[in-house]
Coordinates of C-alpha atoms in Angstrom, one line a residue:
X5 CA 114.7 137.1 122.3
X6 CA 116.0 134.9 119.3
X7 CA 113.4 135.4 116.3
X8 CA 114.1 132.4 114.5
X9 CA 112.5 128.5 114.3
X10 CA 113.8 125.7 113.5
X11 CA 111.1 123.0 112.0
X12 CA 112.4 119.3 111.7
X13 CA 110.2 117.6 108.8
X14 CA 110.3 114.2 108.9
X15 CA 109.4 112.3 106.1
X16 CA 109.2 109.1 104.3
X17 CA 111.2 110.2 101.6
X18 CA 113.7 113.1 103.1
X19 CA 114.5 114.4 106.1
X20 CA 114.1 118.6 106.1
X21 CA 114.9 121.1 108.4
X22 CA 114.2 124.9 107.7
X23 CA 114.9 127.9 110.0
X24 CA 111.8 131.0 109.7
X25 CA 112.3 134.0 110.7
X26 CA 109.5 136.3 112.1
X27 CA 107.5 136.5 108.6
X28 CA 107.8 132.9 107.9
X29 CA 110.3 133.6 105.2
X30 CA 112.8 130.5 105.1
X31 CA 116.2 131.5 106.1
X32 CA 118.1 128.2 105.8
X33 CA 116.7 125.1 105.1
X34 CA 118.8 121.3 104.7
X35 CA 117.6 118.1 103.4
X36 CA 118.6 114.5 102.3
X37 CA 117.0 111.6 101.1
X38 CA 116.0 108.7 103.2
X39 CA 116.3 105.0 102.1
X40 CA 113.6 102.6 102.4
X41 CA 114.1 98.6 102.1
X42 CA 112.6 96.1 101.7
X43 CA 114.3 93.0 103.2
X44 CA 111.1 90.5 102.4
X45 CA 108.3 91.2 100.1
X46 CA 105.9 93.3 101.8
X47 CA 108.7 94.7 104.3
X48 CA 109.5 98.4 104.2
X49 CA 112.2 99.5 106.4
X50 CA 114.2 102.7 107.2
X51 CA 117.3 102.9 109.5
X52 CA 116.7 104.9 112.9
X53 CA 120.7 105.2 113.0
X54 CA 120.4 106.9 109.2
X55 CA 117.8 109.2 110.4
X56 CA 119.5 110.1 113.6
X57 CA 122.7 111.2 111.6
X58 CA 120.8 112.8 108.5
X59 CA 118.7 115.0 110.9
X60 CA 121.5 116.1 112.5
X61 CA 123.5 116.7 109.2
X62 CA 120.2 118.8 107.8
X63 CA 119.6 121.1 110.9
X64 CA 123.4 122.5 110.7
X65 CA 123.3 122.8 107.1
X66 CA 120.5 124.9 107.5
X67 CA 122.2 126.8 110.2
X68 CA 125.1 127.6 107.8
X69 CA 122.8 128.3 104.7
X70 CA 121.0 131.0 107.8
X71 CA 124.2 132.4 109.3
X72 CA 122.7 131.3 112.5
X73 CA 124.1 129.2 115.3
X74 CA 122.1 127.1 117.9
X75 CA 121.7 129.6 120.3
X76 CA 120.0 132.1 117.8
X77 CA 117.1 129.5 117.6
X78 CA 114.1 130.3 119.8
X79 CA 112.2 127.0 120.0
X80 CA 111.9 123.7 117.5
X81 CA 108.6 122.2 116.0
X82 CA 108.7 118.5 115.0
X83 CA 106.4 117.2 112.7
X84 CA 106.8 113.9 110.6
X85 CA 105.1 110.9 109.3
X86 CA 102.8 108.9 111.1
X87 CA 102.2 105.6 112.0
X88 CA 106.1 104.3 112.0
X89 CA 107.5 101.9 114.5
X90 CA 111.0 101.8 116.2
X91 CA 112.2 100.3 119.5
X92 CA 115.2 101.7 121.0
X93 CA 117.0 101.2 124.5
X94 CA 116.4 103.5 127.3
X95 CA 119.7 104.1 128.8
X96 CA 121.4 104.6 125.7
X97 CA 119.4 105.6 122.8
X98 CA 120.6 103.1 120.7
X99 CA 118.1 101.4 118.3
X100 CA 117.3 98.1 118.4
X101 CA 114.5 97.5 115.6
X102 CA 114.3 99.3 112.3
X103 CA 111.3 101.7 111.6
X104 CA 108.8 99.9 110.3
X105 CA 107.2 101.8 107.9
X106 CA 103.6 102.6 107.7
X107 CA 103.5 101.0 104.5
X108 CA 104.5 97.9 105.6
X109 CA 102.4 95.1 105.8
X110 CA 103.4 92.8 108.4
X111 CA 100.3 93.8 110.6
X112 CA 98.0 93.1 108.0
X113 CA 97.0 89.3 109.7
X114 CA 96.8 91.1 112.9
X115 CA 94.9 93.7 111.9
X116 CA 92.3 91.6 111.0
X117 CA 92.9 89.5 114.5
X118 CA 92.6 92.7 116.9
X119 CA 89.5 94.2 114.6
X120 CA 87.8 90.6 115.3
X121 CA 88.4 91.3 119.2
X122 CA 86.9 94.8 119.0
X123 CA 89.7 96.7 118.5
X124 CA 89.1 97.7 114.9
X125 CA 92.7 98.6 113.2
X126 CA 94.1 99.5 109.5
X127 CA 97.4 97.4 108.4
X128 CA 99.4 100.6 108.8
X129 CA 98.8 101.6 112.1
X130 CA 101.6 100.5 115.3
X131 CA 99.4 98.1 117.0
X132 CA 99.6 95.5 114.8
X133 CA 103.4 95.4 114.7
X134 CA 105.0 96.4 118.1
X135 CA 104.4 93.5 119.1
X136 CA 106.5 91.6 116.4
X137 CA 109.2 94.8 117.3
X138 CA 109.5 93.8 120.5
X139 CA 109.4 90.0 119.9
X140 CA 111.9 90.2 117.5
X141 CA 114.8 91.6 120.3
X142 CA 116.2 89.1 122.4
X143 CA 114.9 89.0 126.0
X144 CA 112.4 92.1 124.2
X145 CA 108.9 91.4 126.6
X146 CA 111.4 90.9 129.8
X147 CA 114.0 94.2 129.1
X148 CA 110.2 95.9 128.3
X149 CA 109.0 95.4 131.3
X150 CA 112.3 96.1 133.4
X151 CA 112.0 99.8 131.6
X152 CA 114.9 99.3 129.5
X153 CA 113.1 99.9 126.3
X154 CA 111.3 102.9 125.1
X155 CA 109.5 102.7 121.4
X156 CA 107.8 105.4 119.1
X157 CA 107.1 106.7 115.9
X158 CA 109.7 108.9 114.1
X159 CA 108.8 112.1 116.4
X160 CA 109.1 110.3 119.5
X161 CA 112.3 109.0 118.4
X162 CA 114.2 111.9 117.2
X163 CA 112.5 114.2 120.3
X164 CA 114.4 111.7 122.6
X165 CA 117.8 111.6 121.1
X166 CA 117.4 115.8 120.4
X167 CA 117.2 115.7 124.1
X168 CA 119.7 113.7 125.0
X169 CA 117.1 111.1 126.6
X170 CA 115.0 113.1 128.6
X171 CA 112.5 113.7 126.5
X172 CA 109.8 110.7 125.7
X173 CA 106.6 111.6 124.2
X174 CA 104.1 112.5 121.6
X175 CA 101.4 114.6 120.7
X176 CA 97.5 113.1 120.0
X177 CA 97.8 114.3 116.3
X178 CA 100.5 111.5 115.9
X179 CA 99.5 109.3 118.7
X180 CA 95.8 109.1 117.1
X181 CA 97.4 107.2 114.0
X182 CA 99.2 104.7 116.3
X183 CA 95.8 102.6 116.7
X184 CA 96.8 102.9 120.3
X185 CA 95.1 105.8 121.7
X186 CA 91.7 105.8 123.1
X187 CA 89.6 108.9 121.7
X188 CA 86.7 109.3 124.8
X189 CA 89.6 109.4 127.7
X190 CA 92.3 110.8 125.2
X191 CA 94.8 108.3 127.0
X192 CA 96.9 105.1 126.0
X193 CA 94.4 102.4 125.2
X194 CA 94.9 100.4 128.8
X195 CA 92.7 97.6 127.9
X196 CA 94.4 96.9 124.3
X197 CA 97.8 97.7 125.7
X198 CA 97.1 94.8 127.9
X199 CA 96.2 92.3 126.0
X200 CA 98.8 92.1 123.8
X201 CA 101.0 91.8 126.8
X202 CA 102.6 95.3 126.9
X203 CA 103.2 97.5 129.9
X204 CA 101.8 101.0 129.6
X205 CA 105.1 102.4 131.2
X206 CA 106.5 101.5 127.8
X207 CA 104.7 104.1 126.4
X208 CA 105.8 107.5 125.8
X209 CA 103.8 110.2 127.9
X210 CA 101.1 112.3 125.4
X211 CA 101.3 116.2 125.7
X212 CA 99.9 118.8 124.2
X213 CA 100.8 119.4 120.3
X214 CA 102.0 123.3 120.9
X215 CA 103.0 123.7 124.8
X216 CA 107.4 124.0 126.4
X217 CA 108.1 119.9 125.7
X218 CA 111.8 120.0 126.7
X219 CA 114.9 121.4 125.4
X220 CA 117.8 120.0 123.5
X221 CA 120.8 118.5 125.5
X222 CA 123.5 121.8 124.8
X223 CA 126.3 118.8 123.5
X224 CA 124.2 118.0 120.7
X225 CA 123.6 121.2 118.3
X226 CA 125.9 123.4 120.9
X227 CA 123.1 125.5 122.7
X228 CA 119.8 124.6 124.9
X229 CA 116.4 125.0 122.9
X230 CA 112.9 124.5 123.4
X231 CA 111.3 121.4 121.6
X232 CA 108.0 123.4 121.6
X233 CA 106.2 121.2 119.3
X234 CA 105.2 117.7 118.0
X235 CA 102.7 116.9 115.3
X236 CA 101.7 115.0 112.5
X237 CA 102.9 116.0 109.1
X238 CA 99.3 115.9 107.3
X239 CA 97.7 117.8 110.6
X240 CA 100.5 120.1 110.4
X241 CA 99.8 121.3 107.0
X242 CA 96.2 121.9 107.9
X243 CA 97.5 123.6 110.5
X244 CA 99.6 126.2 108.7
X245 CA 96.7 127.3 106.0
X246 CA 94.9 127.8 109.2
X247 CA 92.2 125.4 109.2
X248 CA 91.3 126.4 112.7
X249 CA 87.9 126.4 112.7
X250 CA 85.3 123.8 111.9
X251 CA 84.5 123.3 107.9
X252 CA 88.2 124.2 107.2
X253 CA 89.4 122.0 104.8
X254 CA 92.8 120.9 103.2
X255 CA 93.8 118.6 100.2
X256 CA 98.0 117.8 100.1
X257 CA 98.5 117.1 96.3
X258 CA 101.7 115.2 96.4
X259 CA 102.7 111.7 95.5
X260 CA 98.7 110.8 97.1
X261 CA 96.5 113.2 98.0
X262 CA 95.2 113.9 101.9
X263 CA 92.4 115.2 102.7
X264 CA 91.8 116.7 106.1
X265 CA 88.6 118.5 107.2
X266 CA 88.0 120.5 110.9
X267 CA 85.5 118.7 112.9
X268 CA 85.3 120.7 115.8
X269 CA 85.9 119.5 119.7
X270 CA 84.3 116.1 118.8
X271 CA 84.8 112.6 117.2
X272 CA 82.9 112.4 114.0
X273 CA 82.7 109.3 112.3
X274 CA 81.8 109.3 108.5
X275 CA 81.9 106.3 106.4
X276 CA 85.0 105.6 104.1
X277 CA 87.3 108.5 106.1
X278 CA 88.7 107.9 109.4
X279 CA 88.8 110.5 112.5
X280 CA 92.1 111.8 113.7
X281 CA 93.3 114.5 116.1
X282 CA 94.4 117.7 114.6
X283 CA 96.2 119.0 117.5
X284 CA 95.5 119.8 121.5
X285 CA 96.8 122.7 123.0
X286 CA 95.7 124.6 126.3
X287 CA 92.7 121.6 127.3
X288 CA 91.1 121.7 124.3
X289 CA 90.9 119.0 121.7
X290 CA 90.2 120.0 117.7
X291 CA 89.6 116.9 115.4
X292 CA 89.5 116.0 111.7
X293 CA 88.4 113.5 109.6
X294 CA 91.3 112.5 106.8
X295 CA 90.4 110.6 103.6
X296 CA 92.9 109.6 101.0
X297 CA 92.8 110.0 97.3
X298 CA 96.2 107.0 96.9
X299 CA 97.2 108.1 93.1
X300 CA 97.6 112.0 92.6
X301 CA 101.0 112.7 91.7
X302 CA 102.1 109.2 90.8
X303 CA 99.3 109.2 88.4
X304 CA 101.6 111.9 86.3
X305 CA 104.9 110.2 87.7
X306 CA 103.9 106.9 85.7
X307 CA 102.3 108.7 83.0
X308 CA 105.6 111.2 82.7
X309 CA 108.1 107.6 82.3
X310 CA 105.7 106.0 80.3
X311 CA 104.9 108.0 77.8
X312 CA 108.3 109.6 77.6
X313 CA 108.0 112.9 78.8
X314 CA 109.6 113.7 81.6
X315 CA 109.3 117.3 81.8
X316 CA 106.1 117.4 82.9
X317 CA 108.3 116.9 85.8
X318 CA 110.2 120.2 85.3
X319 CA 107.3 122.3 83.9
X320 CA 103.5 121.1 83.9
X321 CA 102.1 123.9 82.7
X322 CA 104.9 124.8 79.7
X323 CA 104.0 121.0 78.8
X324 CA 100.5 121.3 78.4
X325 CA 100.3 125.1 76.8
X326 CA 97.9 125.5 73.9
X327 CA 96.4 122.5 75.0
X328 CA 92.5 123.4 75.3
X329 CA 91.5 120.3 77.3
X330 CA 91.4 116.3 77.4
X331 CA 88.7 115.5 74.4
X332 CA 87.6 112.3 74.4
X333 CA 89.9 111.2 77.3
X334 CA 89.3 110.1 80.3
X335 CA 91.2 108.9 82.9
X336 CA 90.7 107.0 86.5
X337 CA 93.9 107.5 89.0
X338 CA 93.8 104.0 90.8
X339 CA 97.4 102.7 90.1
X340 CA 97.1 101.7 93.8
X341 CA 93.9 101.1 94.2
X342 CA 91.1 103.6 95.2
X343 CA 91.0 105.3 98.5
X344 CA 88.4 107.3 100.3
X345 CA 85.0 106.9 100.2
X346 CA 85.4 103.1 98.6
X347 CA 88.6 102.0 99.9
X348 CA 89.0 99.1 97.1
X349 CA 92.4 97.9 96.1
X350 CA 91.5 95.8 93.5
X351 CA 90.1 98.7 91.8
X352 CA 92.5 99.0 88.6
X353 CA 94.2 102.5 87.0
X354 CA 91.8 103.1 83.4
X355 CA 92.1 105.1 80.1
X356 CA 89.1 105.0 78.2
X357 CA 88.0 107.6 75.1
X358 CA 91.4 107.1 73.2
X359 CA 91.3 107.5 69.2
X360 CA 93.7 107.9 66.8
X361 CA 94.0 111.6 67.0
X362 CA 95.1 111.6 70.9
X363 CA 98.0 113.4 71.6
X364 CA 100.2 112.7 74.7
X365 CA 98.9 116.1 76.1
X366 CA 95.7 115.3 76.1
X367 CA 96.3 112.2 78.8
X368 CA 98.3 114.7 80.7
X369 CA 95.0 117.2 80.9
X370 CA 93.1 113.7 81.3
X371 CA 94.9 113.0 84.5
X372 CA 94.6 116.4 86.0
X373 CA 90.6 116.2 85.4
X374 CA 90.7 112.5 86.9
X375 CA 92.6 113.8 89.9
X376 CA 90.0 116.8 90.4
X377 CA 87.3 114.4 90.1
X378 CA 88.3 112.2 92.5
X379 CA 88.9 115.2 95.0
X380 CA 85.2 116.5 94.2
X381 CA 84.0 112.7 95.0
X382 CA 85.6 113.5 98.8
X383 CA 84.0 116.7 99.1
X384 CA 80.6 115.5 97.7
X385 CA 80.9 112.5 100.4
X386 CA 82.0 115.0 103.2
X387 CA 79.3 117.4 102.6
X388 CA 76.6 114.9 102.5
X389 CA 77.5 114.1 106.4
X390 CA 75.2 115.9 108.9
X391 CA 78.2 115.9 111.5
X392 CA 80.4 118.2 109.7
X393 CA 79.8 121.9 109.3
X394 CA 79.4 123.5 106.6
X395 CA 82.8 123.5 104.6
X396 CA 83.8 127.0 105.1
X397 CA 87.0 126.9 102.7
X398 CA 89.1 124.7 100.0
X399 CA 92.8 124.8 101.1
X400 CA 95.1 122.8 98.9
X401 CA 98.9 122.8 99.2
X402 CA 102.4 120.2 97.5
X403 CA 103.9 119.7 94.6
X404 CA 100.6 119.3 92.0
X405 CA 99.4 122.6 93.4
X406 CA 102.7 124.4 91.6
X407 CA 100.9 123.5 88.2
X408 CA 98.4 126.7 87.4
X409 CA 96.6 124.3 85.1
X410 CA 96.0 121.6 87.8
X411 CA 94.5 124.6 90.1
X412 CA 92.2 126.4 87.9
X413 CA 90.6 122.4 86.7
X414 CA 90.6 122.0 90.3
X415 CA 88.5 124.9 91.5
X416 CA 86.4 124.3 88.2
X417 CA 85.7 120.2 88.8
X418 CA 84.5 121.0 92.0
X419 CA 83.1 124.8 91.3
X420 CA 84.4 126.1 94.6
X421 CA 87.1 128.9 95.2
X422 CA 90.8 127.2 96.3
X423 CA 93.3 128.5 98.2
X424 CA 96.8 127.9 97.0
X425 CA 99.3 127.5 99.4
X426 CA 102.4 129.5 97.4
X427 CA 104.3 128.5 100.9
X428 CA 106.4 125.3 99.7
X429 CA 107.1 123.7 102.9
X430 CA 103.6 123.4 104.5
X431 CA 104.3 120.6 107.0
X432 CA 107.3 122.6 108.5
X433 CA 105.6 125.6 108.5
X434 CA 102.6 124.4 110.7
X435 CA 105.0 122.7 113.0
X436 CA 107.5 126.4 113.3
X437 CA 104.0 128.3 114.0
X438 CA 102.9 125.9 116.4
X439 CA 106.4 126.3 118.4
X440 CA 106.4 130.0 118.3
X441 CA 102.7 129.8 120.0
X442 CA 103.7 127.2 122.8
X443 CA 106.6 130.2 123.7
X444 CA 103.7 132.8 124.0
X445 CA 104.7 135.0 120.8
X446 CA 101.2 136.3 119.9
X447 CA 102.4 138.6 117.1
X448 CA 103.1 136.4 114.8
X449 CA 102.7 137.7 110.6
X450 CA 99.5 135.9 109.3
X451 CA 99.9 132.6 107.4
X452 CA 97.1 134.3 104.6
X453 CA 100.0 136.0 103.0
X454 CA 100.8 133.6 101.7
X455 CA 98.0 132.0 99.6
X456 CA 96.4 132.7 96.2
X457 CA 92.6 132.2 95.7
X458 CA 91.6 130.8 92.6
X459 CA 88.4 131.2 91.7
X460 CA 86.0 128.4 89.8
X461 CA 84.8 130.1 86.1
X462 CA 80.9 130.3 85.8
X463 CA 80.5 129.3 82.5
X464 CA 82.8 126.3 83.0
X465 CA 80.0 124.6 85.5
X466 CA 78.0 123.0 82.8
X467 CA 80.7 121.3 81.4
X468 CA 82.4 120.1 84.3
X469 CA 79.3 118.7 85.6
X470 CA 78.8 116.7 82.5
X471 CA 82.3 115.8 82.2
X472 CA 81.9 114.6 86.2
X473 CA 79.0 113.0 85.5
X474 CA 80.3 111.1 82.5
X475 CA 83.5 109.8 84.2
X476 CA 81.7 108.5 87.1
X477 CA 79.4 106.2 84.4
X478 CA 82.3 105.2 82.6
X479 CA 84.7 103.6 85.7
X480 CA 80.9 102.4 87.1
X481 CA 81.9 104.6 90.3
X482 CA 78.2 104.7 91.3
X483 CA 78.1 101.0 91.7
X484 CA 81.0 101.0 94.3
X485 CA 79.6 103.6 96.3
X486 CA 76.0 101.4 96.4
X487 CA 77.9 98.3 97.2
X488 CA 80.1 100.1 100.1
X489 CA 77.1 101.5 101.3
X490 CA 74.8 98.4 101.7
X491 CA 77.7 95.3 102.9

């Protein structure tokens, strides 16, 4: 039997695929940029027809970069972002909306309009624009209800045309972020799919995140494989620093940071994070709550152009040698606004404690402690929650988590032990382990191997809880979390 898996990561940014052989080594991997546009001001677009063509273009570059064809491929994993819209037709695959992106805000008005009807929904989500979708093709309500039209997000869409059409679903890790499903039957949402005017047969069918989905149509890659796996791309990165069990918890430090914590088999609900699916596999149901810290990377992006000094880029850590920390400095990442627990975009990006004698590095060091901080606010929220279990470990994985600096302020700021993912293609990876589990393969090389614990230092607690302490009174954080609390 074939050894290797392919994993199709889906992003807003790129499309990836990577082949891993059987100790999650990457064999061959292929990726390209994706466009985004933005025809009216608050429009973001991709093309489906660009996607379709750059997928296909990625998997068979990483077949050649593997010495692999098709058939050496045991089974595919899909994972991608969430919360996308595309209509397509039926018969033919061909698209017939855009994706809408999930950072689009043309569902913000409805949003607001199916929240007020008891459906409560963020902008992002599908519900509030597949409606417009569908409006916006000619004769779209009739040719939906005839079953010429099929619709999804970006998984959906690519499992479909990998399969030549006869495969149409999603798993609950991506069709949780939809705003369609319902979480007590774990089913489409009959009663909202209703009154907007939409036939549930439109839907695609929900399986399982890890079970034998379909296979590829042989005329499109040249050999029959499994699609063994669908799942979200923040899920899926919980999923491959095995955060299996309840109080496992993982932080993505990229562009934003995502925080995802095990819940167990039920729903829990904690104020200023939202509940999601992690995966389903075999009956059973495990569920997270995700809160969002919306400036982590882009904190040093803007800071990096700014300030001239772009290779912090390149080399954090080279940047900021000899530097012994931030002073003075201190430094709220809001350039977007603040996420989890206060969700507040009119909350502004600060720099207070600058003097003449600040140096460039110490902003840099600044940022890193403001980015920590604002991680040790989610965990402090989390933990104060009688719903979740204890958090049994600290598993962080992207781009920021490359920086030995950032890691070691990290564990310090919120004087816990982290576990550095030193895999650098998280998403994919959980998406290739869940496929090689739906196919039965049981002895599979432990993820572990490939994580570095960093350890908080004692005599660094003092400080850091001073230095927390301090940042909080300066950006008044205190007084959002009362006025959140009592609205």
């Amino acid at each position: 039997m074939p050894e290797f898996v392919l994993a199709i990561d889906a992003g807003t940014t790129s499309v990836r695929a990577l082949i891993f052989d059987s100790q999650w080594n990457i064999s061959g991997r292929g990726q390209q940029s994706l466009s985004l546009t933005s025809p009216q001001p608050g429009l973001v677009e991709q093309s489906p027809v660009e996607l379709w063509e750059d997928t296909l273009s990625v998997i068979h570059r990483s077949l050649d970069q593997a010495q692999l064809v098709a058939g050496d491929i045991a089974a595919i994993g899909i994972t991608s972002q969430r919360s996308c819209t595309v209509v397509w037709e039926k018969s033919t695959g061909v698209p017939l909306t855009p994706i809408i992106s999930w950072q689009d805000l043309r569902g913000v008005q409805r949003a607001q309009e199916l929240t007020e009807l008891g459906f409560p929904q963020f902008p992002a989500s599908s519900a509030c624009k597949l409606e417009a979708a569908v409006d916006s093709i000619p004769d779209g309500r009739s040719r939906m209800r005839q079953g010429e039209l099929c619709w999804g997000n970006v998984d959906t869409y690519l499992a479909f045309k990998l399969s030549g059409g006869t495969l149409y679903a999603t798993d609950l890790s991506q069709a949780c972020a939809t705003g369609y499903l319902d979480f007590e039957t774990e089913q489409w949402n009959k009663v909202l799919i209703e009154t907007q005017g939409l036939d549930l047969s439109f839907f695609p069918i929900l399986v399982d995140t890890a079970a034998v989905l379909g296979d590829t149509d042989p005329s499109i890659l040249g050999a029959s494989i499994p699609i063994n796996a669908i799942v979200g791309d923040q899920q899926s990165a919980a999923i491959a620093q095995d955060c299996q069990k309840p109080g496992d918890l993982k932080i993505t430090f990229g562009t934003s940071g995502t925080c995802n914590v095990h819940t167990g088999t039920n729903v829990v609900t904690i104020p200023g994070t939202y509940p999601l699916v992690l995966q389903r596999q075999g009956g059973r149901t495990d569920y997270c709550v995700e809160a969002m810290i919306i400036t982590a990377g882009a904190a040093l992006d803007w800071l990096g152009t700014t300030l001239g000094i772009q290779e912090i880029s390149v080399d954090l850590d080279s940047f900021l040698t000899d530097t012994t920390g931030s002073e003075s400095v201190l430094l709220l990442p809001a350039l977007q606004g603040l996420g989890s627990p206060y969700f507040q975009p009119e909350v502004i990006a600060q720099i207070a404690g600058l003097t003449l004698s600040t140096t460039r590095k110490q902003i840099v060091y600044s940022a890193l402690e403001g980015i920590a901080f604002r991680a040790r606010e989610i965990i402090e929220h989390i933990e104060k929650s009688n719903d979740v279990p204890h958090l049994r470990t600290i598993n962080i994985d992207g781009g920021l988590t490359r920086s030995e600096t950032f890691t070691r302020i990290l564990a310090n700021a919120i004087h816990k032990p982290v576990s550095v993912c030193r895999h650098p293609e998280a998403a994919a990876l959980g998406a290739a382990r869940l496929a090689r589990q739906a196919d039965g393969t049981t002895s599979l090389e432990p993820l572990r191997q490939h994580s570095l614990v960093v350890k908080p230092e004692t005599e660094m607690k003092p400080y850091y809880d001073q230095l927390y302490n301090r940042w909080k009174t300066q950006f008044q954080l205190q007084d959002l979390v009362t006025h959140r609390e009592t609205v």
